[in-house]
Coordinates of C-alpha atoms and ligand atoms in Angstrom, one line a residue:
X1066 CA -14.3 -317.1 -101.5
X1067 CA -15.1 -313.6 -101.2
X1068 CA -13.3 -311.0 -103.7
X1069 CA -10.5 -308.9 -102.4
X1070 CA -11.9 -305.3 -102.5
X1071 CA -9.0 -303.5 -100.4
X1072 CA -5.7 -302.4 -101.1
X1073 CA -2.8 -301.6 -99.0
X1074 CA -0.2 -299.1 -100.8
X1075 CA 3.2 -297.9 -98.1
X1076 CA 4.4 -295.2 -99.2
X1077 CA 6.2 -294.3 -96.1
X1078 CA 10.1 -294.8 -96.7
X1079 CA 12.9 -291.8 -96.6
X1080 CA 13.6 -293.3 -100.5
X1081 CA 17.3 -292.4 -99.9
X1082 CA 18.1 -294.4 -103.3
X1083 CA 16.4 -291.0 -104.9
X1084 CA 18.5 -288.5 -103.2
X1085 CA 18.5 -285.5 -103.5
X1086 CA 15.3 -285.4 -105.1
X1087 CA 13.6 -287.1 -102.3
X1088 CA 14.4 -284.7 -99.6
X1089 CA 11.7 -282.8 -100.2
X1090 CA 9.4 -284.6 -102.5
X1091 CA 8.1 -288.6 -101.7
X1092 CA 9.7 -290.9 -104.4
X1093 CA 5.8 -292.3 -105.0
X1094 CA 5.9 -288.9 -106.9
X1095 CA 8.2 -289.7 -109.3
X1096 CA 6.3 -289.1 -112.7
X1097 CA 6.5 -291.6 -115.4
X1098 CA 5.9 -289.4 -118.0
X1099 CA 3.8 -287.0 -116.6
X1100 CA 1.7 -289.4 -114.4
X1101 CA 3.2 -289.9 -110.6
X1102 CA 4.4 -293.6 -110.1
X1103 CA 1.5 -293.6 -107.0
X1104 CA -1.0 -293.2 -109.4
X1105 CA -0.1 -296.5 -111.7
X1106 CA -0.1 -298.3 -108.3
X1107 CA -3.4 -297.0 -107.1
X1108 CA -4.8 -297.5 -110.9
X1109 CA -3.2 -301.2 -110.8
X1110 CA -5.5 -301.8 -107.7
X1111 CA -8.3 -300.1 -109.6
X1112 CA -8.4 -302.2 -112.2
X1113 CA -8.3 -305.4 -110.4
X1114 CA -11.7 -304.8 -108.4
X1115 CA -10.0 -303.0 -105.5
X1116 CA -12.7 -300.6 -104.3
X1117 CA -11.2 -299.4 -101.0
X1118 CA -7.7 -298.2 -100.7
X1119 CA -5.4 -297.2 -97.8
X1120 CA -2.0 -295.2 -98.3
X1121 CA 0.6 -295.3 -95.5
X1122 CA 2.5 -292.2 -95.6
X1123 CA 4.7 -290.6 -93.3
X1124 CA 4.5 -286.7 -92.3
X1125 CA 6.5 -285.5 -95.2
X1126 CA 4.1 -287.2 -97.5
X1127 CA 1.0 -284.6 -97.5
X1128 CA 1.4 -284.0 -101.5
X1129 CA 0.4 -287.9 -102.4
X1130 CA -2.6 -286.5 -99.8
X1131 CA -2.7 -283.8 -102.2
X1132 CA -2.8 -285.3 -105.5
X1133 CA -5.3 -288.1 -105.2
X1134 CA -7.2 -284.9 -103.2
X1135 CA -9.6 -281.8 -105.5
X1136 CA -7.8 -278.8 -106.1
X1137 CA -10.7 -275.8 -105.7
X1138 CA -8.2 -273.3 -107.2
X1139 CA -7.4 -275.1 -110.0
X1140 CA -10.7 -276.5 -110.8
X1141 CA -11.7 -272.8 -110.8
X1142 CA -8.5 -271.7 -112.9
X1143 CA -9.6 -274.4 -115.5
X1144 CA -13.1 -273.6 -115.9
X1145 CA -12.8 -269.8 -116.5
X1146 CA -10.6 -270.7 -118.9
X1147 CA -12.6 -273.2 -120.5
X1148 CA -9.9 -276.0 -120.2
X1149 CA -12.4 -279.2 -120.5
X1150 CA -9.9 -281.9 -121.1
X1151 CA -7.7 -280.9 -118.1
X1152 CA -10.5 -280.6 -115.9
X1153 CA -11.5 -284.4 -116.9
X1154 CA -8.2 -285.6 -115.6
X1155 CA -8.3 -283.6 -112.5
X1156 CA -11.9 -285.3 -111.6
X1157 CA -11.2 -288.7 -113.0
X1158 CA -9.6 -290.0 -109.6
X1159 CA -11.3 -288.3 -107.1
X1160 CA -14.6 -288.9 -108.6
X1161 CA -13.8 -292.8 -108.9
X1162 CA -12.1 -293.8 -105.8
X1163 CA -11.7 -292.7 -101.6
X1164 CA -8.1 -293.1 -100.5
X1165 CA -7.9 -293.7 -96.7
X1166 CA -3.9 -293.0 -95.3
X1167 CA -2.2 -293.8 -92.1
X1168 CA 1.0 -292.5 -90.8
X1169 CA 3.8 -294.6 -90.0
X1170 CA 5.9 -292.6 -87.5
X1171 CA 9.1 -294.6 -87.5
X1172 CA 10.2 -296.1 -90.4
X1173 CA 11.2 -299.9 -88.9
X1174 CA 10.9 -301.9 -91.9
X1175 CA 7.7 -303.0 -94.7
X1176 CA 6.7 -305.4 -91.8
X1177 CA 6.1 -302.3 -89.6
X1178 CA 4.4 -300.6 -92.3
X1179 CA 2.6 -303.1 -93.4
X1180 CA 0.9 -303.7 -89.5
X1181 CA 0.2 -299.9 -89.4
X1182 CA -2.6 -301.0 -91.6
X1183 CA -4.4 -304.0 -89.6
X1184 CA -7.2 -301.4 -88.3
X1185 CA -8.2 -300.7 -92.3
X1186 CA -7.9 -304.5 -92.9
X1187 CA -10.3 -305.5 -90.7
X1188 CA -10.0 -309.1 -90.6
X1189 CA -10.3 -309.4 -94.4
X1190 CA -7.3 -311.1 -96.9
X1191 CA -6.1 -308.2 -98.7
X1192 CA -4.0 -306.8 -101.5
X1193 CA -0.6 -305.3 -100.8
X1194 CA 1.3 -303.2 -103.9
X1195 CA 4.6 -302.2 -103.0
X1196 CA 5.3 -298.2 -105.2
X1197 CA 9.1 -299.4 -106.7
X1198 CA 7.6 -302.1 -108.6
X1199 CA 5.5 -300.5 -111.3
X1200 CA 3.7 -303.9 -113.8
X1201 CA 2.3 -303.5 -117.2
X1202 CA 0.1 -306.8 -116.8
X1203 CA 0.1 -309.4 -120.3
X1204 CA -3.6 -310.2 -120.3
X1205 CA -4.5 -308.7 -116.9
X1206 CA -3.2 -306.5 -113.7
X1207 CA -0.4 -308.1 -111.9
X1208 CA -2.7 -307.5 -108.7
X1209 CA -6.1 -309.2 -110.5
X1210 CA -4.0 -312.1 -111.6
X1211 CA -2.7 -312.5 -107.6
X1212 CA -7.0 -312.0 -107.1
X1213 CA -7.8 -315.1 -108.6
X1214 CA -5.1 -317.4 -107.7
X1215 CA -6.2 -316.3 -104.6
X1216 CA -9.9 -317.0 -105.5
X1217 CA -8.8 -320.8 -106.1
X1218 CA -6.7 -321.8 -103.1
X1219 CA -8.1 -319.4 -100.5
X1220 CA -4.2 -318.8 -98.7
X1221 CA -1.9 -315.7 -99.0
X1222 CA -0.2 -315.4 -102.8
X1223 CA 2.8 -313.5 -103.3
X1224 CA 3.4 -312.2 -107.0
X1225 CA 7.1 -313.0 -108.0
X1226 CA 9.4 -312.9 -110.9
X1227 CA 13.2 -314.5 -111.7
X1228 CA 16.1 -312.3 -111.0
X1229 CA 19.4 -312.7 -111.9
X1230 CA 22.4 -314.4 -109.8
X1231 CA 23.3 -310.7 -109.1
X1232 CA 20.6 -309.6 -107.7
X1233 CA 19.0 -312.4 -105.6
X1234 CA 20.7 -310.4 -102.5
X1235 CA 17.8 -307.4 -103.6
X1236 CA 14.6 -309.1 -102.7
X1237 CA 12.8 -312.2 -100.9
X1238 CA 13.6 -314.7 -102.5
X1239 CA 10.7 -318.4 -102.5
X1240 CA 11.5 -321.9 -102.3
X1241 CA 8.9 -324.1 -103.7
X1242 CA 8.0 -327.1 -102.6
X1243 CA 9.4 -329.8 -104.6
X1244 CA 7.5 -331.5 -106.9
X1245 CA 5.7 -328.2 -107.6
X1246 CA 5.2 -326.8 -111.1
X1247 CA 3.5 -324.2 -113.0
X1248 CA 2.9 -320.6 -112.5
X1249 CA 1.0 -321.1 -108.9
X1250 CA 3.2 -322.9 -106.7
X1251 CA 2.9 -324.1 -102.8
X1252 CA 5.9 -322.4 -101.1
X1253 CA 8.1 -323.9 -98.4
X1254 CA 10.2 -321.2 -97.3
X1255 CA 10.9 -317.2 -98.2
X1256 CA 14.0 -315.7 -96.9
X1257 CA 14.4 -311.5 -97.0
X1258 CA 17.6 -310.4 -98.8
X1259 CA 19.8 -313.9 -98.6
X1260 CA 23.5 -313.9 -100.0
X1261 CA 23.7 -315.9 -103.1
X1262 CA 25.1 -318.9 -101.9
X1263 CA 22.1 -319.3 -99.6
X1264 CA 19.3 -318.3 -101.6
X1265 CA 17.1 -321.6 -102.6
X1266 CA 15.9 -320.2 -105.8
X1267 CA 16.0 -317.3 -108.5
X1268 CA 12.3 -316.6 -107.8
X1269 CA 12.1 -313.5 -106.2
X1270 CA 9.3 -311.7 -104.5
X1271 CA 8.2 -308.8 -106.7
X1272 CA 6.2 -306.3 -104.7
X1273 CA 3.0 -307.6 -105.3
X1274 CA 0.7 -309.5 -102.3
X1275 CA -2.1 -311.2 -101.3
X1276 CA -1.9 -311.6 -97.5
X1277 CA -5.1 -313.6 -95.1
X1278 CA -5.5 -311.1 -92.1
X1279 CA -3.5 -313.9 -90.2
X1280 CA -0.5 -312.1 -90.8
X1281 CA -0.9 -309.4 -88.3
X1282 CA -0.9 -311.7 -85.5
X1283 CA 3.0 -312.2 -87.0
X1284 CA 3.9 -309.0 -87.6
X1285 CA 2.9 -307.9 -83.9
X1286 CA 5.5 -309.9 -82.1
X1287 CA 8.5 -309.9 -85.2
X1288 CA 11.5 -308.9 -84.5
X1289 CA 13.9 -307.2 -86.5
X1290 CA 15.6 -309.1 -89.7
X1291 CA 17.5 -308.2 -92.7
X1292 CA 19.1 -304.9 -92.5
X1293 CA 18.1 -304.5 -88.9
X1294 CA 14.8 -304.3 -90.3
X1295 CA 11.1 -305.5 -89.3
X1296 CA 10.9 -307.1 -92.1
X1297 CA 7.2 -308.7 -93.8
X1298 CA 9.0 -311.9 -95.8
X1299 CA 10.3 -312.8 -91.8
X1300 CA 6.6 -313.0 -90.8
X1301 CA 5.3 -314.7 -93.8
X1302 CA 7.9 -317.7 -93.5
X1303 CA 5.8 -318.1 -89.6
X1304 CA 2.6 -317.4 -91.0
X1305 CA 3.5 -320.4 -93.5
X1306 CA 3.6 -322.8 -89.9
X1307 CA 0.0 -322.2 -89.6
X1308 CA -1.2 -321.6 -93.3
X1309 CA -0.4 -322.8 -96.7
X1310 CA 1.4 -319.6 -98.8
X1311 CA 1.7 -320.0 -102.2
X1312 CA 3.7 -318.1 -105.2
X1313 CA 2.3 -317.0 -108.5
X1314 CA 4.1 -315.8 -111.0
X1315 CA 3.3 -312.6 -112.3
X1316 CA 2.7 -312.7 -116.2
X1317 CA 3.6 -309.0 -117.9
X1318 CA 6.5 -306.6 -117.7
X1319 CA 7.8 -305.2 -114.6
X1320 CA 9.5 -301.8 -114.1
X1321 CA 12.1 -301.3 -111.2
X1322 CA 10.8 -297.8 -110.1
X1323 CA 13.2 -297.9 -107.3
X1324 CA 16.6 -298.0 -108.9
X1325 CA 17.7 -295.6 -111.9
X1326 CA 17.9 -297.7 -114.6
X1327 CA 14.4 -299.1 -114.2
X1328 CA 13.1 -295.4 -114.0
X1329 CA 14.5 -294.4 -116.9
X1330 CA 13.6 -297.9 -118.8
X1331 CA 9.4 -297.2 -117.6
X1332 CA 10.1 -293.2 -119.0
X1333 CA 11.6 -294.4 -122.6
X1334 CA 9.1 -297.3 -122.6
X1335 CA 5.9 -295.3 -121.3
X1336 CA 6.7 -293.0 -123.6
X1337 CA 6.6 -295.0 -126.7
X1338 CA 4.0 -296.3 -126.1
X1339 CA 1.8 -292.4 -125.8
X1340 CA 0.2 -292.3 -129.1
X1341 CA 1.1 -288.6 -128.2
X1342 CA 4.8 -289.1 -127.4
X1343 CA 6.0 -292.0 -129.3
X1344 CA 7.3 -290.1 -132.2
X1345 CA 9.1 -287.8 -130.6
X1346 CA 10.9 -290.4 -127.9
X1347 CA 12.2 -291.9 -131.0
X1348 CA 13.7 -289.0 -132.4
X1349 CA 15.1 -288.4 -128.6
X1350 CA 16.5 -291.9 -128.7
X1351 CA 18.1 -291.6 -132.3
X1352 CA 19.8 -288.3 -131.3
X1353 CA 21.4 -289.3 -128.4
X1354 CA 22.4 -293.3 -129.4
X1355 CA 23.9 -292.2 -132.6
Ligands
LIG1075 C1 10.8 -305.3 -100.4 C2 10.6 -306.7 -99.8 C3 11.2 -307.8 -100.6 C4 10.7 -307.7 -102.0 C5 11.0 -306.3 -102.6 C6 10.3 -306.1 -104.0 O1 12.2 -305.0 -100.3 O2 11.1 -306.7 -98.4 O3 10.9 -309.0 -100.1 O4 11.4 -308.7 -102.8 O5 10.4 -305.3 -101.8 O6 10.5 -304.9 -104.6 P1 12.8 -303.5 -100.5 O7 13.0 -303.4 -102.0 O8 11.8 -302.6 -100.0 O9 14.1 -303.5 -99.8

């Protein structure tokens, strides 16, 4: 089986959950610290043999462009004034990695984003990584562990994790098929966003893909879904007519980028653990829990 060597990252959505802040600035750059959350996705993929990476970004996106980009100016700033370790972490990413983007021009749904990127794909299975879900893997990246299970049964893998009663409504939610146990699991259905009473299971899908190019042929003729929305989960549920799909899930800790509390959960927690920072956070924290 070959190895999965590209990425898809969308980063194309209004992020209207982020308002104001994301009128003018794209959620993806939402620092963690003082790292944007973009860059923990593109580093996830990094880390889990991804060697060629596309970004879909909309026209109010250039500063991701920016970021991953070189910075003349400030490269120049930084070496008159001598400024070694700053100009390591400018260079780091450019120097390791070429970012391809797209632009999604109407924002129809992740199924619509998602086919913008069937030209990069190329006939090849690939790795998705949707920016709200930000994983700090247990042994390995959320995205290599997807790699391998991938690696063994050849068929599209989708990374998930259990949710709550509350919030099975959130996400695509897998049904196994019965009899199936263990971490990697043979899936029978996946239904985007169901109310609780018809949701078949707690395991929800967690942001985290490994899709066979067979899906494009899907997403080209689906029609809109959840929320009026072209929605991916809709098109993997008729890829699954022609292909097995399988679920796998993810083993480390997972940070809800795209609703408050999970930001502010990956800022404490990233913070803490900063060699640099840790100290300090805990002196924040006993201030203000007193
Ligand atoms: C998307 C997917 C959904 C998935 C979720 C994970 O939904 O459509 O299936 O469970 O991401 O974060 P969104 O959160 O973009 O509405």
């Amino acid at each position: 089986m070959k190895k999965i060597t590209k990425a898809v990252i969308p980063a194309a959505g209004f992020g209207t959950r982020f308002l104001p802040f994301t009128k003018a600035m794209p959620k993806e750059m939402l620092p963690i610290v003082d790292i944007p959350t973009i860059e923990y996705i593109v580093r996830e993929a990094m880390e889990s043999g991804i060697t060629q990476f596309l970004i879909i970004i909309n026209e109010g996106k250039e500063c991701i462009k920016s970021h991953f980009g070189e910075s003349k100016a400030l490269e120049k700033f930084l070496q008159e004034k001598n400024k070694t370790e700053e100009l390591k972490i400018i260079h780091e990413l450019p120097e390791k990695i070429h970012l391809e983007y797209v632009y999604q021009h109407q924002q129809l749904g992740l199924g619509h984003a998602v086919l913008c990127a069937k030209d990069f794909v190329q006939g090849e299975a690939f790795a998705l990584l949707l920016g709200d879900d930000v994983y700090v893997g247990k042994d390995k990246p959320a995205t290599l562990q997807l790699a391998e299970a991938y690696e063994k049964t050849g068929c599209s893998v989708l990374g998930t994790l259990e949710v709550p009663n509350c919030d099975v409504s959130k996400y695509g939610i897998c049904e196994p098929e019965e009899q199936s146990e263990g971490a990697l699991v043979k899936l029978k259905r996946v239904v985007e966003k169901p109310r609780l009473e018809e949701a078949p299971s707690n395991l929800a899908i967690g942001g985290r893909y490994i899709l066979t190019p067979a899906i494009f042929k899907y997403l080209e003729t689906q029609t809109r879904g959840a929320g009026g929305e072209i929605q991916l989960t809709d098109s993997i549920l008729r890829l699954m007519q022609e292909e097995s799909v399988y679920s796998l899930a993810i083993e480390g800790r997972r940070y809800d980028i795209g609703s408050k509390k999970g930001f502010l959960e990956a800022t404490v927690d990233f913070a803490l653990k900063r060699e640099d920072l840790h100290d300090a956070m805990e002196e924040i924290l006993r201030k203000y829990t007193k």
